[in-house]
PDB file of C-alpha atoms in Angstrom:
ATOM      1  CA  MET A   1       0.000   0.000   0.000  1.00  0.00           C
ATOM      2  CA  ASP A   2       2.879   2.359   0.746  1.00  0.00           C
ATOM      3  CA  ARG A   3       4.252   1.905  -2.781  1.00  0.00           C
ATOM      4  CA  VAL A   4       0.812   2.504  -4.332  1.00  0.00           C
ATOM      5  CA  LYS A   5       0.407   5.752  -2.375  1.00  0.00           C
ATOM      6  CA  LEU A   6       3.917   6.832  -3.372  1.00  0.00           C
ATOM      7  CA  ILE A   7       3.147   6.161  -7.065  1.00  0.00           C
ATOM      8  CA  GLN A   8      -0.155   8.066  -6.824  1.00  0.00           C
ATOM      9  CA  GLN A   9       1.591  11.015  -5.193  1.00  0.00           C
ATOM     10  CA  ARG A  10       4.240  11.117  -7.930  1.00  0.00           C
ATOM     11  CA  LEU A  11       1.578  10.905 -10.644  1.00  0.00           C
ATOM     12  CA  LEU A  12      -0.270  13.870  -9.090  1.00  0.00           C
ATOM     13  CA  THR A  13       2.995  15.819  -8.933  1.00  0.00           C
ATOM     14  CA  ALA A  14       3.716  15.104 -12.615  1.00  0.00           C
ATOM     15  CA  GLN A  15       0.151  16.039 -13.631  1.00  0.00           C
ATOM     16  CA  SER A  16       0.398  19.299 -11.697  1.00  0.00           C
ATOM     17  CA  ARG A  17       3.692  20.151 -13.382  1.00  0.00           C
ATOM     18  CA  GLN A  18       2.321  19.430 -16.856  1.00  0.00           C
ATOM     19  CA  LYS A  19      -0.805  21.496 -16.095  1.00  0.00           C
ATOM     20  CA  SER A  20       1.320  24.470 -15.070  1.00  0.00           C
ATOM     21  CA  TYR A  21       3.274  24.214 -18.362  1.00  0.00           C
ATOM     22  CA  MET A  22       0.045  24.121 -20.348  1.00  0.00           C
ATOM     23  CA  ASP A  23      -1.508  27.014 -18.417  1.00  0.00           C
ATOM     24  CA  ARG A  24       1.392  29.232 -19.469  1.00  0.00           C
ATOM     25  CA  CYS A  25       0.754  28.544 -23.161  1.00  0.00           C
ATOM     26  CA  VAL A  26      -3.031  28.442 -23.366  1.00  0.00           C
ATOM     27  CA  HIS A  27      -5.087  31.564 -22.905  1.00  0.00           C
ATOM     28  CA  ASP A  28      -8.729  32.242 -23.657  1.00  0.00           C
ATOM     29  CA  VAL A  29      -9.261  34.146 -26.872  1.00  0.00           C
ATOM     30  CA  SER A  30     -12.623  35.658 -27.650  1.00  0.00           C
ATOM     31  CA  LEU A  31     -13.063  37.549 -30.880  1.00  0.00           C
ATOM     32  CA  SER A  32     -15.917  39.823 -31.789  1.00  0.00           C
ATOM     33  CA  ILE A  33     -17.824  39.869 -35.058  1.00  0.00           C
ATOM     34  CA  GLY A  34     -16.357  42.446 -37.424  1.00  0.00           C
ATOM     35  CA  GLU A  35     -12.862  42.222 -35.951  1.00  0.00           C
ATOM     36  CA  ARG A  36      -9.920  42.031 -38.405  1.00  0.00           C
ATOM     37  CA  LEU A  37      -7.611  38.997 -38.205  1.00  0.00           C
ATOM     38  CA  LEU A  38      -4.538  37.441 -39.803  1.00  0.00           C
ATOM     39  CA  LEU A  39      -4.672  33.804 -40.944  1.00  0.00           C
ATOM     40  CA  LYS A  40      -1.804  31.363 -40.328  1.00  0.00           C
ATOM     41  CA  VAL A  41      -0.563  29.565 -43.455  1.00  0.00           C
ATOM     42  CA  SER A  42       1.955  26.758 -43.946  1.00  0.00           C
ATOM     43  CA  PRO A  43       4.778  27.123 -46.481  1.00  0.00           C
ATOM     44  CA  THR A  44       5.696  24.101 -48.604  1.00  0.00           C
ATOM     45  CA  LYS A  45       8.546  23.582 -51.006  1.00  0.00           C
ATOM     46  CA  GLY A  46       8.124  20.310 -52.855  1.00  0.00           C
ATOM     47  CA  VAL A  47       7.870  17.103 -50.864  1.00  0.00           C
ATOM     48  CA  MET A  48      11.052  17.575 -48.832  1.00  0.00           C
ATOM     49  CA  GLY A  49      10.037  20.932 -47.373  1.00  0.00           C
ATOM     50  CA  PHE A  50       6.552  19.982 -46.260  1.00  0.00           C
ATOM     51  CA  ARG A  51       5.902  21.167 -42.679  1.00  0.00           C
ATOM     52  CA  ARG A  52       9.483  22.309 -42.267  1.00  0.00           C
ATOM     53  CA  LYS A  53       9.859  25.722 -40.657  1.00  0.00           C
ATOM     54  CA  ARG A  54      11.756  28.304 -42.653  1.00  0.00           C
ATOM     55  CA  LYS A  55      13.166  31.439 -41.193  1.00  0.00           C
ATOM     56  CA  LEU A  56      11.988  33.958 -43.780  1.00  0.00           C
ATOM     57  CA  SER A  57       8.730  32.440 -45.021  1.00  0.00           C
ATOM     58  CA  LEU A  58       5.353  34.038 -44.425  1.00  0.00           C
ATOM     59  CA  ARG A  59       3.457  32.860 -41.386  1.00  0.00           C
ATOM     60  CA  PHE A  60       0.280  34.953 -41.613  1.00  0.00           C
ATOM     61  CA  ILE A  61      -1.647  36.433 -44.536  1.00  0.00           C
ATOM     62  CA  GLY A  62      -4.499  38.763 -45.219  1.00  0.00           C
ATOM     63  CA  LEU A  63      -6.725  40.908 -43.146  1.00  0.00           C
ATOM     64  CA  PHE A  64      -9.949  39.009 -42.847  1.00  0.00           C
ATOM     65  CA  GLU A  65     -13.109  40.073 -41.077  1.00  0.00           C
ATOM     66  CA  VAL A  66     -14.948  37.761 -38.662  1.00  0.00           C
ATOM     67  CA  LEU A  67     -18.471  37.017 -39.960  1.00  0.00           C
ATOM     68  CA  GLU A  68     -19.773  34.433 -37.473  1.00  0.00           C
ATOM     69  CA  LYS A  69     -18.808  32.496 -34.382  1.00  0.00           C
ATOM     70  CA  TYR A  70     -19.277  28.710 -34.309  1.00  0.00           C
ATOM     71  CA  GLY A  71     -19.112  27.224 -30.820  1.00  0.00           C
ATOM     72  CA  GLU A  72     -16.412  28.427 -28.444  1.00  0.00           C
ATOM     73  CA  VAL A  73     -13.301  28.365 -30.646  1.00  0.00           C
ATOM     74  CA  ALA A  74     -14.320  28.428 -34.328  1.00  0.00           C
ATOM     75  CA  TYR A  75     -14.874  31.513 -36.465  1.00  0.00           C
ATOM     76  CA  LYS A  76     -16.047  32.088 -40.030  1.00  0.00           C
ATOM     77  CA  LEU A  77     -13.979  34.582 -42.031  1.00  0.00           C
ATOM     78  CA  ASP A  78     -14.874  36.817 -44.959  1.00  0.00           C
ATOM     79  CA  PHE A  79     -12.749  35.578 -47.881  1.00  0.00           C
ATOM     80  CA  SER A  80     -12.269  37.113 -51.284  1.00  0.00           C
ATOM     81  CA  PRO A  81     -13.622  35.147 -54.286  1.00  0.00           C
ATOM     82  CA  ARG A  82     -10.033  34.187 -55.128  1.00  0.00           C
ATOM     83  CA  LEU A  83      -9.919  32.047 -51.958  1.00  0.00           C
ATOM     84  CA  SER A  84     -13.242  30.321 -52.589  1.00  0.00           C
ATOM     85  CA  VAL A  85     -11.557  26.866 -52.619  1.00  0.00           C
ATOM     86  CA  VAL A  86     -10.601  27.275 -48.937  1.00  0.00           C
ATOM     87  CA  HIS A  87     -13.189  26.478 -46.258  1.00  0.00           C
ATOM     88  CA  PRO A  88     -13.892  29.749 -44.386  1.00  0.00           C
ATOM     89  CA  VAL A  89     -14.240  28.356 -40.813  1.00  0.00           C
ATOM     90  CA  PHE A  90     -11.089  28.217 -38.668  1.00  0.00           C
ATOM     91  CA  GLN A  91     -10.142  27.407 -35.127  1.00  0.00           C
ATOM     92  CA  VAL A  92      -8.751  30.196 -32.993  1.00  0.00           C
ATOM     93  CA  SER A  93      -5.271  28.593 -33.055  1.00  0.00           C
ATOM     94  CA  ARG A  94      -4.994  29.441 -36.797  1.00  0.00           C
ATOM     95  CA  LEU A  95      -5.965  33.099 -36.248  1.00  0.00           C
ATOM     96  CA  LYS A  96      -4.056  36.068 -34.912  1.00  0.00           C
ATOM     97  CA  ARG A  97      -5.542  39.353 -33.797  1.00  0.00           C
ATOM     98  CA  TYR A  98      -4.305  42.209 -35.963  1.00  0.00           C
ATOM     99  CA  TRP A  99      -2.861  45.382 -34.498  1.00  0.00           C
ATOM    100  CA  HIS A 100      -2.475  47.956 -37.281  1.00  0.00           C
ATOM    101  CA  ASP A 101       1.074  48.555 -38.500  1.00  0.00           C
ATOM    102  CA  ASP A 102       1.964  49.577 -42.069  1.00  0.00           C
ATOM    103  CA  PHE A 103       4.945  47.203 -42.090  1.00  0.00           C
ATOM    104  CA  HIS A 104       2.619  44.174 -41.655  1.00  0.00           C
ATOM    105  CA  VAL A 105       0.609  44.648 -44.839  1.00  0.00           C
ATOM    106  CA  ILE A 106       1.005  41.588 -47.101  1.00  0.00           C
ATOM    107  CA  GLN A 107      -0.281  41.622 -50.635  1.00  0.00           C
ATOM    108  CA  LEU A 108      -2.663  38.660 -50.883  1.00  0.00           C
ATOM    109  CA  ASN A 109      -2.624  38.613 -54.674  1.00  0.00           C
ATOM    110  CA  LEU A 110       1.099  37.655 -54.639  1.00  0.00           C
ATOM    111  CA  ILE A 111       0.418  34.328 -52.862  1.00  0.00           C
ATOM    112  CA  ALA A 112      -1.423  31.382 -54.432  1.00  0.00           C
ATOM    113  CA  LEU A 113      -3.004  29.228 -51.706  1.00  0.00           C
ATOM    114  CA  ASP A 114      -4.449  25.779 -52.223  1.00  0.00           C
ATOM    115  CA  GLN A 115      -7.319  24.294 -50.228  1.00  0.00           C
ATOM    116  CA  ASN A 116      -5.153  23.087 -47.318  1.00  0.00           C
ATOM    117  CA  LEU A 117      -3.696  26.599 -46.817  1.00  0.00           C
ATOM    118  CA  SER A 118      -0.236  25.891 -48.156  1.00  0.00           C
ATOM    119  CA  PHE A 119       1.732  27.680 -50.826  1.00  0.00           C
ATOM    120  CA  GLU A 120       4.883  27.097 -52.841  1.00  0.00           C
ATOM    121  CA  GLU A 121       7.822  29.419 -52.467  1.00  0.00           C
ATOM    122  CA  GLU A 122       9.180  30.817 -55.707  1.00  0.00           C
ATOM    123  CA  LEU A 123      12.617  32.238 -56.387  1.00  0.00           C
ATOM    124  CA  VAL A 124      12.411  35.783 -57.745  1.00  0.00           C
ATOM    125  CA  ALA A 125      16.080  36.803 -57.893  1.00  0.00           C
ATOM    126  CA  ILE A 126      19.452  36.070 -56.314  1.00  0.00           C
ATOM    127  CA  LEU A 127      20.577  39.332 -54.722  1.00  0.00           C
ATOM    128  CA  ASP A 128      23.998  38.415 -53.311  1.00  0.00           C
ATOM    129  CA  ARG A 129      26.374  35.437 -53.145  1.00  0.00           C
ATOM    130  CA  GLN A 130      29.350  34.862 -50.825  1.00  0.00           C
ATOM    131  CA  THR A 131      31.673  31.930 -50.194  1.00  0.00           C
ATOM    132  CA  ARG A 132      32.802  31.146 -46.670  1.00  0.00           C
ATOM    133  CA  LEU A 133      35.728  28.863 -45.912  1.00  0.00           C
ATOM    134  CA  ARG A 134      35.997  26.560 -42.956  1.00  0.00           C
ATOM    135  CA  SER A 135      36.911  23.001 -43.722  1.00  0.00           C
ATOM    136  CA  LYS A 136      35.059  23.297 -47.041  1.00  0.00           C
ATOM    137  CA  HIS A 137      33.468  25.901 -49.308  1.00  0.00           C
ATOM    138  CA  ILE A 138      30.062  27.079 -48.111  1.00  0.00           C
ATOM    139  CA  ASP A 139      28.007  29.262 -50.449  1.00  0.00           C
ATOM    140  CA  LEU A 140      25.759  31.869 -48.795  1.00  0.00           C
ATOM    141  CA  VAL A 141      23.011  33.156 -51.079  1.00  0.00           C
ATOM    142  CA  LYS A 142      20.633  36.048 -50.466  1.00  0.00           C
ATOM    143  CA  VAL A 143      17.349  35.308 -52.280  1.00  0.00           C
ATOM    144  CA  HIS A 144      14.412  37.637 -53.008  1.00  0.00           C
TER     145      HIS A 144
END
């Protein structure tokens, strides 16, 4: 019985620790109808780059208005006709509240999204190229 109580106590301690970690990350988000939001998108580059994070790729697009609220965490967004292939209802984890800043404006017509909210990165121009030497030649390329 002593071992069972010890195991139960350690399980409660572990659960409490995990709950405190989760409480730091999760916060209640309530959005109002008519509010402007950014939508999180996933960059893809062929098969190898699927779901891989890239440093300079876009994370959020648009400025979309909230039309309706579905349940506690789902919202319907007002999409342009160009995005009619994408389902307009999203969970709050895919949305980000927008605070106006001119630097944040992203031209939506430059990005072609498919129905699972992913896009392919395209090379526009190579702006600069350098070669670094350590044990071998390493090319550093600045891409637009």
